[in-house]
Amino acid sequence: MFCLNADISSTAFIEPLPVVEFVSQLLNRDVTARMLPDADRVKIKRALRGVKVEVTHCGNMRRKYRISGLTSQATRELIFPVDDSGTMKSVVEYFRETYGFVIQYTTLPCLQVGNTQRPNYLPMEVCKIVEGQRYSKRLNEKHITTLLKVTCQRPQDREHYFHDN
């Protein structure tokens, strides 16, 4: 007698997309045209907290960060201290002067990365989701249905798979 237990597990992964595209898919609309309501901001924050992103504005230097939050202000309104003397600079100015990068979607919030006491702000348009990350949050009904359709197999189909391979 021969016995084999061939359990197969499946998990969802976050698609490695530019963050602006991911957010547009999450909210099912174009997010670049106007300010986001608070409810959308909360939804985005929940979906992205803990996700790793890489920056795309520095050429080949693709630094990676873990998202800790989302700013409550739009990118165009966001200022931060650049030195210990209290000199303030806007995120828009900083990216233009430091990297020669002109931010297009200034109505979107920035991603907060790093620690919460002294966060770094990254505009969504300079970030891409790093490939190979499991999606650990609760899936919605549509995603659950899709996952089940892709992964469910009848016992006899599974048996044939193992016999044929």
mmCIF file of C-alpha atoms in Angstrom:
data_model
loop_
_atom_site.group_PDB
_atom_site.id
_atom_site.type_symbol
_atom_site.label_atom_id
_atom_site.label_comp_id
_atom_site.label_asym_id
_atom_site.label_seq_id
_atom_site.Cartn_x
_atom_site.Cartn_y
_atom_site.Cartn_z
ATOM 1 C CA MET A 1 0.000 0.000 0.000
ATOM 2 C CA PHE A 2 1.193 3.504 -0.878
ATOM 3 C CA CYS A 3 -0.070 6.713 0.705
ATOM 4 C CA LEU A 4 0.738 10.303 -0.207
ATOM 5 C CA ASN A 5 -0.650 13.448 1.361
ATOM 6 C CA ALA A 6 -0.284 16.195 -1.222
ATOM 7 C CA ASP A 7 -1.744 19.294 0.336
ATOM 8 C CA ILE A 8 -1.209 22.407 -1.700
ATOM 9 C CA SER A 9 -1.439 25.830 -0.132
ATOM 10 C CA SER A 10 -1.926 29.110 -1.933
ATOM 11 C CA THR A 11 -1.447 32.721 -0.999
ATOM 12 C CA ALA A 12 -2.050 36.107 -2.561
ATOM 13 C CA PHE A 13 0.826 38.358 -3.603
ATOM 14 C CA ILE A 14 0.843 42.104 -4.118
ATOM 15 C CA GLU A 15 1.286 42.935 -7.775
ATOM 16 C CA PRO A 16 4.586 44.818 -8.366
ATOM 17 C CA LEU A 17 3.050 47.977 -9.811
ATOM 18 C CA PRO A 18 3.862 51.664 -9.599
ATOM 19 C CA VAL A 19 2.131 52.864 -6.405
ATOM 20 C CA VAL A 20 -0.098 55.350 -8.279
ATOM 21 C CA GLU A 21 -1.389 52.505 -10.472
ATOM 22 C CA PHE A 22 -1.906 50.233 -7.433
ATOM 23 C CA VAL A 23 -3.928 52.967 -5.681
ATOM 24 C CA SER A 24 -6.020 53.591 -8.826
ATOM 25 C CA GLN A 25 -6.835 49.862 -8.994
ATOM 26 C CA LEU A 26 -7.584 49.741 -5.263
ATOM 27 C CA LEU A 27 -10.086 52.612 -5.521
ATOM 28 C CA ASN A 28 -11.245 51.595 -9.017
ATOM 29 C CA ARG A 29 -10.731 55.080 -10.483
ATOM 30 C CA ASP A 30 -8.113 57.581 -11.629
ATOM 31 C CA VAL A 31 -6.631 59.146 -8.491
ATOM 32 C CA THR A 32 -4.389 61.718 -10.148
ATOM 33 C CA ALA A 33 -7.005 64.343 -10.981
ATOM 34 C CA ARG A 34 -8.154 65.626 -7.578
ATOM 35 C CA MET A 35 -7.640 65.451 -3.823
ATOM 36 C CA LEU A 36 -8.535 62.205 -2.077
ATOM 37 C CA PRO A 37 -11.349 62.116 0.486
ATOM 38 C CA ASP A 38 -10.411 60.905 3.985
ATOM 39 C CA ALA A 39 -12.195 57.553 3.493
ATOM 40 C CA ASP A 40 -9.993 56.801 0.458
ATOM 41 C CA ARG A 41 -6.885 57.878 2.335
ATOM 42 C CA VAL A 42 -7.716 55.425 5.164
ATOM 43 C CA LYS A 43 -8.292 52.608 2.651
ATOM 44 C CA ILE A 44 -4.939 53.317 0.965
ATOM 45 C CA LYS A 45 -3.113 53.491 4.286
ATOM 46 C CA ARG A 46 -4.521 50.107 5.367
ATOM 47 C CA ALA A 47 -3.599 48.471 2.068
ATOM 48 C CA LEU A 48 -0.048 49.853 1.918
ATOM 49 C CA ARG A 49 1.148 49.846 5.529
ATOM 50 C CA GLY A 50 4.076 47.436 5.836
ATOM 51 C CA VAL A 51 4.527 47.057 2.064
ATOM 52 C CA LYS A 52 8.040 47.462 0.627
ATOM 53 C CA VAL A 53 8.563 49.924 -2.212
ATOM 54 C CA GLU A 54 11.556 50.941 -4.284
ATOM 55 C CA VAL A 55 12.189 54.479 -5.509
ATOM 56 C CA THR A 56 12.436 55.139 -9.234
ATOM 57 C CA HIS A 57 13.642 58.764 -9.333
ATOM 58 C CA CYS A 58 17.349 58.042 -8.688
ATOM 59 C CA GLY A 59 18.236 56.186 -11.879
ATOM 60 C CA ASN A 60 19.859 52.820 -11.182
ATOM 61 C CA MET A 61 20.004 53.372 -7.423
ATOM 62 C CA ARG A 62 16.761 51.597 -6.441
ATOM 63 C CA ARG A 63 16.622 52.088 -2.676
ATOM 64 C CA LYS A 64 13.943 50.107 -0.855
ATOM 65 C CA TYR A 65 11.699 51.302 1.972
ATOM 66 C CA ARG A 66 8.872 49.885 4.070
ATOM 67 C CA ILE A 67 5.732 52.065 4.167
ATOM 68 C CA SER A 68 4.790 53.127 7.694
ATOM 69 C CA GLY A 69 1.940 55.480 6.838
ATOM 70 C CA LEU A 70 0.404 58.089 4.574
ATOM 71 C CA THR A 71 0.454 61.864 4.999
ATOM 72 C CA SER A 72 -2.782 63.658 5.779
ATOM 73 C CA GLN A 73 -1.775 66.533 3.489
ATOM 74 C CA ALA A 74 -1.337 66.551 -0.260
ATOM 75 C CA THR A 75 2.243 66.523 -1.573
ATOM 76 C CA ARG A 76 1.994 70.192 -2.603
ATOM 77 C CA GLU A 77 1.128 71.207 1.002
ATOM 78 C CA LEU A 78 3.772 69.121 2.735
ATOM 79 C CA ILE A 79 6.783 70.863 4.307
ATOM 80 C CA PHE A 80 9.500 69.485 6.568
ATOM 81 C CA PRO A 81 12.597 70.743 8.439
ATOM 82 C CA VAL A 82 15.773 70.313 6.387
ATOM 83 C CA ASP A 83 18.228 71.150 9.162
ATOM 84 C CA ASP A 84 18.488 71.662 12.920
ATOM 85 C CA SER A 85 18.013 75.442 12.630
ATOM 86 C CA GLY A 86 14.381 74.941 11.610
ATOM 87 C CA THR A 87 14.684 75.776 7.910
ATOM 88 C CA MET A 88 11.597 74.397 6.179
ATOM 89 C CA LYS A 89 11.266 73.135 2.620
ATOM 90 C CA SER A 90 8.363 71.708 0.648
ATOM 91 C CA VAL A 91 8.532 68.162 -0.715
ATOM 92 C CA VAL A 92 7.919 69.571 -4.209
ATOM 93 C CA GLU A 93 10.899 71.974 -3.880
ATOM 94 C CA TYR A 94 13.117 69.311 -2.336
ATOM 95 C CA PHE A 95 12.592 66.817 -5.168
ATOM 96 C CA ARG A 96 13.048 69.502 -7.837
ATOM 97 C CA GLU A 97 16.253 70.923 -6.289
ATOM 98 C CA THR A 98 17.827 67.673 -5.057
ATOM 99 C CA TYR A 99 16.926 65.244 -7.846
ATOM 100 C CA GLY A 100 15.801 67.486 -10.709
ATOM 101 C CA PHE A 101 12.461 65.670 -10.507
ATOM 102 C CA VAL A 102 9.227 67.605 -11.094
ATOM 103 C CA ILE A 103 6.333 66.043 -9.183
ATOM 104 C CA GLN A 104 3.256 65.700 -11.410
ATOM 105 C CA TYR A 105 0.616 64.466 -8.964
ATOM 106 C CA THR A 106 0.816 67.093 -6.233
ATOM 107 C CA THR A 107 -2.748 66.439 -4.999
ATOM 108 C CA LEU A 108 -1.869 62.908 -3.841
ATOM 109 C CA PRO A 109 -0.569 62.317 -0.321
ATOM 110 C CA CYS A 110 3.007 61.142 0.234
ATOM 111 C CA LEU A 111 4.031 57.759 1.554
ATOM 112 C CA GLN A 112 5.685 57.891 4.958
ATOM 113 C CA VAL A 113 8.710 55.624 5.305
ATOM 114 C CA GLY A 114 11.183 55.157 8.114
ATOM 115 C CA ASN A 115 10.412 55.737 11.774
ATOM 116 C CA THR A 116 7.332 57.620 12.970
ATOM 117 C CA GLN A 117 9.293 60.227 14.974
ATOM 118 C CA ARG A 118 11.225 61.431 11.929
ATOM 119 C CA PRO A 119 9.558 60.031 8.806
ATOM 120 C CA ASN A 120 10.767 60.476 5.253
ATOM 121 C CA TYR A 121 8.181 61.526 2.683
ATOM 122 C CA LEU A 122 8.063 59.902 -0.743
ATOM 123 C CA PRO A 123 5.647 61.049 -3.457
ATOM 124 C CA MET A 124 3.626 58.074 -4.713
ATOM 125 C CA GLU A 125 4.772 58.613 -8.286
ATOM 126 C CA VAL A 126 8.429 57.859 -7.445
ATOM 127 C CA CYS A 127 7.592 54.505 -5.815
ATOM 128 C CA LYS A 128 7.043 51.017 -7.193
ATOM 129 C CA ILE A 129 5.914 48.018 -5.133
ATOM 130 C CA VAL A 130 8.716 45.485 -4.682
ATOM 131 C CA GLU A 131 8.026 42.098 -6.278
ATOM 132 C CA GLY A 132 7.381 38.909 -4.279
ATOM 133 C CA GLN A 133 5.499 40.266 -1.245
ATOM 134 C CA ARG A 134 2.712 38.197 0.256
ATOM 135 C CA TYR A 135 -0.572 40.010 0.801
ATOM 136 C CA SER A 136 -1.281 39.359 4.480
ATOM 137 C CA LYS A 137 -4.393 41.494 4.891
ATOM 138 C CA ARG A 138 -7.967 40.260 4.532
ATOM 139 C CA LEU A 139 -9.015 39.672 0.930
ATOM 140 C CA ASN A 140 -12.277 41.128 -0.355
ATOM 141 C CA GLU A 141 -15.013 38.902 -1.840
ATOM 142 C CA LYS A 142 -13.847 39.408 -5.435
ATOM 143 C CA HIS A 143 -10.265 38.406 -4.606
ATOM 144 C CA ILE A 144 -11.374 35.369 -2.564
ATOM 145 C CA THR A 145 -13.542 34.153 -5.464
ATOM 146 C CA THR A 146 -10.667 34.590 -7.927
ATOM 147 C CA LEU A 147 -8.209 32.769 -5.647
ATOM 148 C CA LEU A 148 -10.626 29.863 -5.169
ATOM 149 C CA LYS A 149 -11.287 29.547 -8.915
ATOM 150 C CA VAL A 150 -7.568 29.398 -9.627
ATOM 151 C CA THR A 151 -6.573 27.044 -6.805
ATOM 152 C CA CYS A 152 -9.459 24.607 -6.291
ATOM 153 C CA GLN A 153 -8.984 21.135 -7.752
ATOM 154 C CA ARG A 154 -11.096 18.022 -7.574
ATOM 155 C CA PRO A 155 -9.352 15.127 -5.810
ATOM 156 C CA GLN A 156 -9.238 13.049 -8.995
ATOM 157 C CA ASP A 157 -7.688 15.981 -10.925
ATOM 158 C CA ARG A 158 -5.030 16.324 -8.250
ATOM 159 C CA GLU A 159 -4.355 12.576 -8.380
ATOM 160 C CA HIS A 160 -3.969 12.705 -12.182
ATOM 161 C CA TYR A 161 -1.590 15.635 -11.852
ATOM 162 C CA PHE A 162 0.724 13.651 -9.564
ATOM 163 C CA HIS A 163 0.526 10.480 -11.659
ATOM 164 C CA ASP A 164 1.261 12.337 -14.907
ATOM 165 C CA ASN A 165 4.152 14.407 -13.545
#
